Tab-separated table of C-alpha atoms and ligand atoms in Angstrom:
chain	number	residue	atom	x	y	z
A	27	MET	CA	5.377	-23.302	-1.665
A	28	THR	CA	3.493	-21.553	-4.496
A	29	VAL	CA	4.844	-18.018	-4.867
A	30	TYR	CA	2.046	-15.809	-6.181
A	31	GLN	CA	3.552	-13.983	-9.165
A	32	GLN	CA	0.391	-12.659	-10.841
A	33	THR	CA	0.149	-8.988	-11.801
A	34	PHE	CA	-2.788	-6.603	-12.158
A	35	PRO	CA	-3.019	-3.824	-14.786
A	36	LEU	CA	-2.357	-0.287	-13.507
A	37	ASN	CA	-2.470	1.757	-16.681
A	38	ARG	CA	-1.858	1.092	-20.359
A	39	GLU	CA	1.870	0.646	-19.919
A	40	THR	CA	2.197	-0.692	-16.393
A	41	ALA	CA	1.175	-3.737	-14.388
A	42	ILE	CA	1.560	-4.100	-10.616
A	43	PRO	CA	2.592	-7.327	-8.869
A	44	ALA	CA	-0.332	-8.730	-6.893
A	45	VAL	CA	1.806	-9.243	-3.782
A	46	GLY	CA	4.210	-6.535	-2.625
A	47	PHE	CA	6.355	-6.057	0.457
A	48	GLY	CA	5.276	-3.286	2.859
A	49	THR	CA	7.923	-1.394	4.814
A	50	TYR	CA	5.969	0.789	7.253
A	51	LEU	CA	7.523	0.507	10.749
A	52	ILE	CA	10.689	-1.075	9.339
A	53	SER	CA	13.638	0.999	10.550
A	54	GLN	CA	16.478	2.320	8.459
A	55	GLU	CA	18.612	-0.244	10.317
A	56	ASP	CA	16.460	-3.247	9.359
A	57	ALA	CA	15.104	-2.267	5.947
A	58	LYS	CA	18.113	-3.243	3.807
A	59	GLU	CA	18.145	-6.835	5.012
A	60	ALA	CA	14.334	-7.134	5.034
A	61	VAL	CA	13.986	-5.891	1.446
A	62	ARG	CA	16.893	-8.047	0.257
A	63	ALA	CA	15.260	-11.109	1.860
A	64	ALA	CA	11.861	-10.196	0.398
A	65	ILE	CA	13.288	-10.072	-3.133
A	66	LEU	CA	15.073	-13.393	-2.638
A	67	ASN	CA	11.741	-14.863	-1.460
A	68	GLY	CA	10.013	-13.792	-4.679
A	69	TYR	CA	8.542	-10.350	-3.866
A	70	ARG	CA	8.745	-8.051	-6.895
A	71	HIS	CA	7.053	-4.952	-5.460
A	72	ILE	CA	8.491	-2.889	-2.609
A	73	ASP	CA	6.300	-0.195	-1.005
A	74	THR	CA	7.890	2.636	0.963
A	75	ALA	CA	7.238	6.334	1.650
A	76	GLU	CA	9.138	9.508	2.424
A	77	VAL	CA	7.509	9.530	5.866
A	78	TYR	CA	8.679	5.978	6.731
A	79	GLU	CA	12.223	7.409	6.917
A	80	ASN	CA	13.754	4.248	5.476
A	81	GLU	CA	14.146	5.031	1.771
A	82	GLU	CA	17.975	4.904	1.746
A	83	SER	CA	17.982	1.505	3.338
A	84	VAL	CA	15.089	0.229	1.200
A	85	GLY	CA	17.083	1.336	-1.868
A	86	ALA	CA	20.172	-0.499	-0.616
A	87	GLY	CA	18.022	-3.624	-0.069
A	88	ILE	CA	16.646	-3.385	-3.592
A	89	ARG	CA	20.167	-3.179	-5.043
A	90	ALA	CA	21.364	-6.103	-2.897
A	91	GLY	CA	18.302	-8.233	-3.757
A	92	ILE	CA	18.567	-7.497	-7.485
A	93	ALA	CA	22.273	-8.410	-7.517
A	94	GLU	CA	21.858	-11.645	-5.553
A	95	ALA	CA	18.768	-12.819	-7.415
A	96	GLY	CA	20.327	-12.002	-10.810
A	97	LEU	CA	17.559	-9.534	-11.642
A	98	ALA	CA	17.457	-6.124	-13.323
A	99	ARG	CA	16.009	-2.866	-11.937
A	100	GLU	CA	13.033	-3.323	-14.312
A	101	ASP	CA	12.122	-6.572	-12.547
A	102	ILE	CA	11.279	-4.755	-9.313
A	103	PHE	CA	8.237	-2.498	-8.951
A	104	VAL	CA	9.104	0.355	-6.595
A	105	THR	CA	6.465	2.532	-4.927
A	106	THR	CA	7.115	5.566	-2.768
A	107	LYS	CA	4.896	8.369	-1.517
A	108	LEU	CA	4.898	12.128	-1.188
A	109	TRP	CA	4.482	13.430	2.349
A	110	GLN	CA	2.053	16.160	1.407
A	111	GLY	CA	2.224	18.057	4.705
A	112	HIS	CA	-0.527	18.157	7.289
A	113	ALA	CA	-1.819	21.455	8.656
A	114	ALA	CA	-3.393	19.756	11.710
A	115	TRP	CA	0.112	18.645	12.728
A	116	GLY	CA	1.508	22.143	12.215
A	117	GLN	CA	3.144	21.263	8.898
A	118	LYS	CA	3.347	23.342	5.754
A	119	LEU	CA	1.432	21.950	2.797
A	120	LYS	CA	3.693	21.246	-0.167
A	121	ASN	CA	2.964	23.217	-3.331
A	122	GLU	CA	3.577	21.895	-6.858
A	123	GLU	CA	7.246	22.857	-6.944
A	124	GLU	CA	7.885	21.413	-3.470
A	125	THR	CA	6.105	18.217	-4.535
A	126	VAL	CA	8.514	17.764	-7.459
A	127	ALA	CA	11.466	18.570	-5.168
A	128	ALA	CA	10.250	16.025	-2.582
A	129	PHE	CA	9.979	13.412	-5.321
A	130	ASN	CA	13.548	14.091	-6.434
A	131	GLY	CA	14.636	13.670	-2.798
A	132	SER	CA	12.966	10.250	-2.693
A	133	LEU	CA	14.650	9.211	-5.962
A	134	GLU	CA	18.014	10.230	-4.559
A	135	ARG	CA	17.519	8.439	-1.236
A	136	LEU	CA	16.311	5.289	-3.007
A	137	GLY	CA	19.218	5.498	-5.459
A	138	VAL	CA	17.014	4.881	-8.509
A	139	ASP	CA	16.384	7.012	-11.572
A	140	TYR	CA	12.655	6.292	-11.780
A	141	VAL	CA	9.938	4.754	-9.626
A	142	ASP	CA	7.146	2.552	-10.869
A	143	LEU	CA	4.483	4.271	-8.789
A	144	TYR	CA	4.473	7.586	-6.928
A	145	LEU	CA	1.550	8.324	-4.619
A	146	ILE	CA	0.269	11.292	-2.641
A	147	HIS	CA	0.208	9.710	0.833
A	148	ALA	CA	-3.038	11.283	2.046
A	149	PRO	CA	-5.609	13.898	1.050
A	150	HIS	CA	-4.394	16.364	3.683
A	151	GLY	CA	-3.146	18.774	1.032
A	152	GLY	CA	-6.014	21.252	1.562
A	153	ALA	CA	-5.657	24.252	-0.743
A	154	GLU	CA	-2.562	22.642	-2.297
A	155	ARG	CA	-4.159	19.242	-2.930
A	156	LEU	CA	-4.733	19.832	-6.654
A	157	ASN	CA	-1.322	21.470	-7.064
A	158	GLN	CA	0.268	18.393	-5.525
A	159	TRP	CA	-1.550	16.282	-8.107
A	160	ARG	CA	-0.304	18.646	-10.848
A	161	GLY	CA	3.197	17.991	-9.503
A	162	LEU	CA	2.694	14.233	-9.902
A	163	LEU	CA	1.391	14.709	-13.449
A	164	GLU	CA	4.582	16.639	-14.267
A	165	ILE	CA	6.729	13.873	-12.730
A	166	LYS	CA	4.949	11.314	-14.882
A	167	ARG	CA	5.314	13.499	-17.972
A	168	LEU	CA	9.070	13.588	-17.356
A	169	GLY	CA	9.083	9.770	-17.247
A	170	LYS	CA	10.426	9.650	-13.692
A	171	ALA	CA	7.363	7.795	-12.398
A	172	ARG	CA	5.829	5.163	-14.657
A	173	SER	CA	2.497	5.500	-12.908
A	174	ILE	CA	1.078	7.923	-10.351
A	175	GLY	CA	-1.693	7.768	-7.828
A	176	VAL	CA	-3.033	8.709	-4.448
A	177	SER	CA	-3.612	7.063	-1.097
A	178	ASN	CA	-6.397	7.361	1.441
A	179	TYR	CA	-8.468	9.412	-1.024
A	180	SER	CA	-12.258	9.301	-0.791
A	181	GLU	CA	-14.636	9.703	-3.715
A	182	LYS	CA	-14.843	13.415	-2.878
A	183	HIS	CA	-11.100	13.861	-3.342
A	184	LEU	CA	-11.103	11.915	-6.604
A	185	GLU	CA	-14.060	13.962	-7.868
A	186	GLU	CA	-12.090	17.129	-7.130
A	187	ILE	CA	-9.418	15.995	-9.609
A	188	LYS	CA	-12.055	15.129	-12.188
A	189	ALA	CA	-13.829	18.468	-11.753
A	190	ALA	CA	-10.525	20.258	-12.391
A	191	GLY	CA	-10.317	18.453	-15.752
A	192	LEU	CA	-7.084	16.681	-14.800
A	193	PRO	CA	-6.228	13.045	-15.615
A	194	LEU	CA	-7.307	10.709	-12.803
A	195	PRO	CA	-4.854	8.669	-10.679
A	196	ASP	CA	-3.778	5.217	-11.854
A	197	ALA	CA	-4.306	3.850	-8.328
A	198	ASN	CA	-5.624	4.634	-4.846
A	199	GLN	CA	-3.866	2.817	-1.991
A	200	ILE	CA	-6.389	2.303	0.811
A	201	GLU	CA	-7.010	0.192	3.899
A	202	LEU	CA	-8.844	-2.910	2.651
A	203	HIS	CA	-9.564	-6.163	4.483
A	204	PRO	CA	-12.734	-8.030	5.478
A	205	TRP	CA	-13.375	-5.534	8.314
A	206	SER	CA	-13.103	-2.552	5.958
A	207	GLN	CA	-14.353	-3.335	2.451
A	208	LYS	CA	-15.348	0.124	1.129
A	209	PRO	CA	-17.714	-1.206	-1.592
A	210	GLU	CA	-18.947	2.226	-2.724
A	211	LEU	CA	-15.474	3.720	-3.081
A	212	LEU	CA	-14.289	0.607	-4.947
A	213	ALA	CA	-17.260	0.745	-7.338
A	214	TYR	CA	-16.501	4.411	-8.053
A	215	MET	CA	-12.826	3.607	-8.619
A	216	LYS	CA	-13.681	0.750	-10.979
A	217	GLU	CA	-15.994	2.989	-13.000
A	218	ASN	CA	-13.174	5.514	-13.320
A	219	GLY	CA	-10.302	3.114	-14.041
A	220	ILE	CA	-8.504	3.688	-10.714
A	221	ALA	CA	-6.823	0.493	-9.463
A	222	PRO	CA	-7.155	-0.442	-5.779
A	223	ILE	CA	-4.047	-1.267	-3.736
A	224	ALA	CA	-4.778	-2.728	-0.299
A	225	TYR	CA	-2.831	-1.824	2.822
A	226	SER	CA	-3.034	-3.312	6.317
A	227	SER	CA	-4.546	-6.531	4.898
A	228	LEU	CA	-3.645	-8.324	8.130
A	229	ALA	CA	-5.435	-5.891	10.478
A	230	PRO	CA	-7.971	-8.495	11.719
A	231	LEU	CA	-5.134	-10.644	13.158
A	232	SER	CA	-4.154	-10.540	16.837
A	233	THR	CA	-0.527	-10.201	15.693
A	234	TRP	CA	-1.165	-7.082	13.593
A	235	ARG	CA	1.122	-4.271	14.840
A	236	ALA	CA	0.932	-5.855	18.269
A	237	GLN	CA	3.742	-3.860	19.877
A	238	PRO	CA	2.914	-0.822	22.019
A	239	GLY	CA	3.168	2.526	20.226
A	240	GLN	CA	2.417	1.147	16.765
A	241	ASP	CA	-0.365	3.724	16.445
A	242	SER	CA	-3.284	1.501	15.491
A	243	ALA	CA	-6.793	2.336	16.561
A	244	LYS	CA	-7.497	-1.307	17.288
A	245	THR	CA	-9.432	-1.709	20.519
A	246	GLU	CA	-8.977	-4.512	23.055
A	247	ALA	CA	-12.340	-5.943	21.941
A	248	MET	CA	-11.045	-6.194	18.377
A	249	LYS	CA	-8.122	-8.297	19.559
A	250	ILE	CA	-10.458	-11.111	20.668
A	251	SER	CA	-10.882	-13.578	17.816
A	252	ASP	CA	-14.294	-15.099	17.099
A	253	GLY	CA	-12.534	-18.029	15.457
A	254	VAL	CA	-14.222	-17.593	12.059
A	255	LEU	CA	-11.027	-16.751	10.160
A	256	ALA	CA	-9.099	-19.498	11.960
A	257	ALA	CA	-11.715	-22.124	11.053
A	258	MET	CA	-11.807	-21.001	7.438
A	259	ALA	CA	-7.990	-20.989	7.180
A	260	ALA	CA	-7.852	-24.496	8.684
A	261	LYS	CA	-10.268	-25.718	6.017
A	262	TYR	CA	-7.793	-24.670	3.295
A	263	GLY	CA	-4.752	-25.771	5.275
A	264	VAL	CA	-3.323	-22.222	5.353
A	265	THR	CA	-2.731	-19.558	8.008
A	266	GLU	CA	-5.200	-16.758	8.772
A	267	ALA	CA	-2.717	-14.317	7.231
A	268	GLN	CA	-2.672	-16.296	3.974
A	269	LEU	CA	-6.481	-16.364	3.958
A	270	LEU	CA	-6.674	-12.559	4.378
A	271	LEU	CA	-4.082	-11.951	1.663
A	272	ARG	CA	-5.711	-14.437	-0.709
A	273	TRP	CA	-9.030	-12.601	-0.118
A	274	GLY	CA	-7.309	-9.436	-1.335
A	275	VAL	CA	-5.730	-10.826	-4.476
A	276	GLN	CA	-8.808	-12.890	-5.328
A	277	ASN	CA	-10.776	-9.628	-5.314
A	278	GLY	CA	-8.175	-8.067	-7.614
A	279	TYR	CA	-6.489	-5.890	-4.972
A	280	ALA	CA	-2.690	-5.749	-4.937
A	281	VAL	CA	-1.613	-6.416	-1.323
A	282	LEU	CA	1.444	-5.229	0.655
A	283	PRO	CA	2.107	-7.490	3.655
A	284	LYS	CA	4.913	-6.360	5.963
A	285	SER	CA	6.865	-8.849	8.035
A	286	LEU	CA	10.285	-8.916	9.616
A	287	ASN	CA	9.840	-12.587	10.440
A	288	PRO	CA	11.427	-14.797	7.707
A	289	GLU	CA	8.819	-17.550	7.957
A	290	ARG	CA	5.890	-15.101	7.821
A	291	MET	CA	7.551	-13.194	4.980
A	292	ARG	CA	7.600	-16.447	2.978
A	293	GLN	CA	4.056	-17.504	3.850
A	294	ASN	CA	2.656	-14.076	2.912
A	295	ILE	CA	3.572	-14.578	-0.743
A	296	ASP	CA	2.700	-18.297	-0.750
A	297	LEU	CA	-0.860	-17.708	-1.926
A	298	GLY	CA	-1.074	-19.711	-5.134
A	299	GLY	CA	-2.038	-23.093	-3.724
A	300	PHE	CA	-5.707	-22.512	-2.788
A	301	VAL	CA	-8.844	-20.650	-3.864
A	302	ILE	CA	-11.435	-19.275	-1.407
A	303	ASP	CA	-14.812	-20.739	-2.404
A	304	ALA	CA	-17.992	-18.747	-3.033
A	305	ALA	CA	-19.612	-19.631	0.318
A	306	ASP	CA	-16.563	-18.444	2.252
A	307	LEU	CA	-16.297	-15.296	0.131
A	308	ALA	CA	-19.916	-14.564	1.101
A	309	SER	CA	-19.123	-15.088	4.825
A	310	LEU	CA	-16.126	-12.770	4.514
A	311	LYS	CA	-18.280	-10.161	2.751
A	312	ALA	CA	-20.594	-10.122	5.773
A	313	MET	CA	-17.698	-9.112	8.069
A	314	ASP	CA	-17.533	-5.510	6.802
A	315	ARG	CA	-17.441	-2.988	9.661
A	316	GLY	CA	-17.039	0.165	7.615
A	317	ASP	CA	-14.083	2.438	8.276
A	318	GLY	CA	-10.664	0.963	8.819
A	319	ILE	CA	-8.468	0.883	11.897
A	320	ALA	CA	-5.079	1.935	10.526
A	321	TRP	CA	-3.591	5.379	11.015
A	322	SER	CA	-6.281	7.438	9.360
A	323	ILE	CA	-9.120	6.585	11.697
A	324	GLY	CA	-9.929	8.984	14.497
A	325	ASP	CA	-8.239	11.862	12.746
A	326	PRO	CA	-11.036	14.374	12.135
A	327	THR	CA	-8.934	16.186	9.565
A	328	HIS	CA	-8.377	13.053	7.550
A	329	THR	CA	-11.139	13.698	5.070
A	330	ASP	CA	-10.781	17.488	4.869
B	411	LIG	P1	0.168	-5.599	7.549
B	411	LIG	O1	-1.252	-5.836	7.227
B	411	LIG	O2	1.193	-5.901	6.550
B	411	LIG	O3	0.508	-6.338	8.918
B	411	LIG	C1	1.792	-6.262	9.487
B	411	LIG	C2	1.714	-6.807	10.913
B	411	LIG	O4	1.276	-8.166	10.903
B	411	LIG	C3	3.040	-6.790	11.627
B	411	LIG	O5	2.786	-6.601	12.996
B	411	LIG	C4	3.590	-8.203	11.356
B	411	LIG	O6	4.477	-8.592	12.367
B	411	LIG	C5	2.312	-9.034	11.372
B	411	LIG	N1	2.383	-10.159	10.429
B	411	LIG	C6	2.891	-10.140	9.170
B	411	LIG	N2	2.744	-11.339	8.576
B	411	LIG	C7	2.128	-12.138	9.458
B	411	LIG	C8	1.706	-13.491	9.425
B	411	LIG	N3	1.889	-14.251	8.341
B	411	LIG	N4	1.118	-14.009	10.532
B	411	LIG	C9	0.932	-13.242	11.621
B	411	LIG	N5	1.281	-11.958	11.722
B	411	LIG	C10	1.885	-11.395	10.649
B	411	LIG	O7	0.222	-4.086	8.070
B	411	LIG	P2	0.775	-2.698	7.603
B	411	LIG	O8	-0.070	-1.720	8.287
B	411	LIG	O9	2.266	-2.667	7.749
B	411	LIG	O10	0.397	-2.591	6.052
B	411	LIG	C11	1.192	-3.154	5.040
B	411	LIG	C12	1.917	-2.097	4.237
B	411	LIG	O11	0.984	-1.212	3.603
B	411	LIG	C13	2.790	-1.141	5.064
B	411	LIG	O12	3.973	-1.747	5.484
B	411	LIG	C14	2.936	0.001	4.108
B	411	LIG	O13	3.894	-0.304	3.122
B	411	LIG	C15	1.522	0.095	3.536
B	411	LIG	N6	0.656	1.018	4.308
B	411	LIG	C16	0.252	2.168	3.702
B	411	LIG	C17	-0.524	3.089	4.368
B	411	LIG	C18	-0.947	4.326	3.671
B	411	LIG	O14	-1.464	5.248	4.326
B	411	LIG	N7	-0.782	4.419	2.363
B	411	LIG	C19	-0.949	2.879	5.755
B	411	LIG	C20	-0.517	1.608	6.308
B	411	LIG	C21	0.241	0.729	5.590
B	411	LIG	P3	5.941	-9.235	12.016
B	411	LIG	O15	6.721	-8.179	11.287
B	411	LIG	O16	6.501	-9.543	13.370
B	411	LIG	O17	5.701	-10.452	11.190
């Protein structure tokens, strides 16, 4: 097993581990053990969010993992996210003060005194969107978040920050995998020094959020494999999941695989033993289908 321990730069002071552990759809009941196991298996980045409703348990897992692995808090990169509110779901949009208060709530639930990265979960903030960003800038100024960013933001939302004369995010966490490659957004982000973080890297797999009610917009047709990924993975002697994750890190995207299965949790960070060759990278590039299939798709208010 070759645990992939590389990091990518986030801002002048901070680097982000290339492979992190995602915790969406991991319950409060399961998160402590899952996060503990992830740390013992070599994961050094844990990604959670206020809206995942598991921060207390994720925090307990971080403490347990750190203690058992003989690590320090500084060895683990912790990301959480502001739930900004969503008018289309009847929710109030958080203003700047409420953003800072929500952040402090996350810190308390996680049981940490700083996070490594704090993100605005989605650009649903409407008239408060810039004020929410001002809230994150204040949190960073206070040293409570070492880096700050956004998630699911399009170029339009990033331009809004720039037009207001505010510092740009360190990162934008977005759905990225061979079916959703977003080349224009990534080029814009590169030009502006905004690091990409990939979520739902495993979406092309038949096993991706396979249980009913796991709110993916994946159609039945998408669940039928054309065998291309399987053949390519076989060539390298790895699983399709490893191939998809290696594609991410080889492109310079930090990835966040989630698994509650111990064997899959281990294989998802075992990415150091092979390199995808240029011909296969070109075949994977041709698989782009545009928009993603995770939670944001089909929500007409998503890009408001
Ligand atoms: P992933 O791409 O991590 O896929 C997870 C799914 O794939 C689960 O069903 C899991 O099942 C299965 N799986 C995991 N490993 C393997 C493997 N090796 N072989 C086969 N199947 C596997 O999906 P997520 O959507 O959870 O994205 C990852 C993380 O990104 C999230 O957990 C979250 O932290 C973040 N995220 C952020 C979003 C945002 O809006 N900012 C949106 C979505 C995700 P099992 O557990 O049974 O192994």
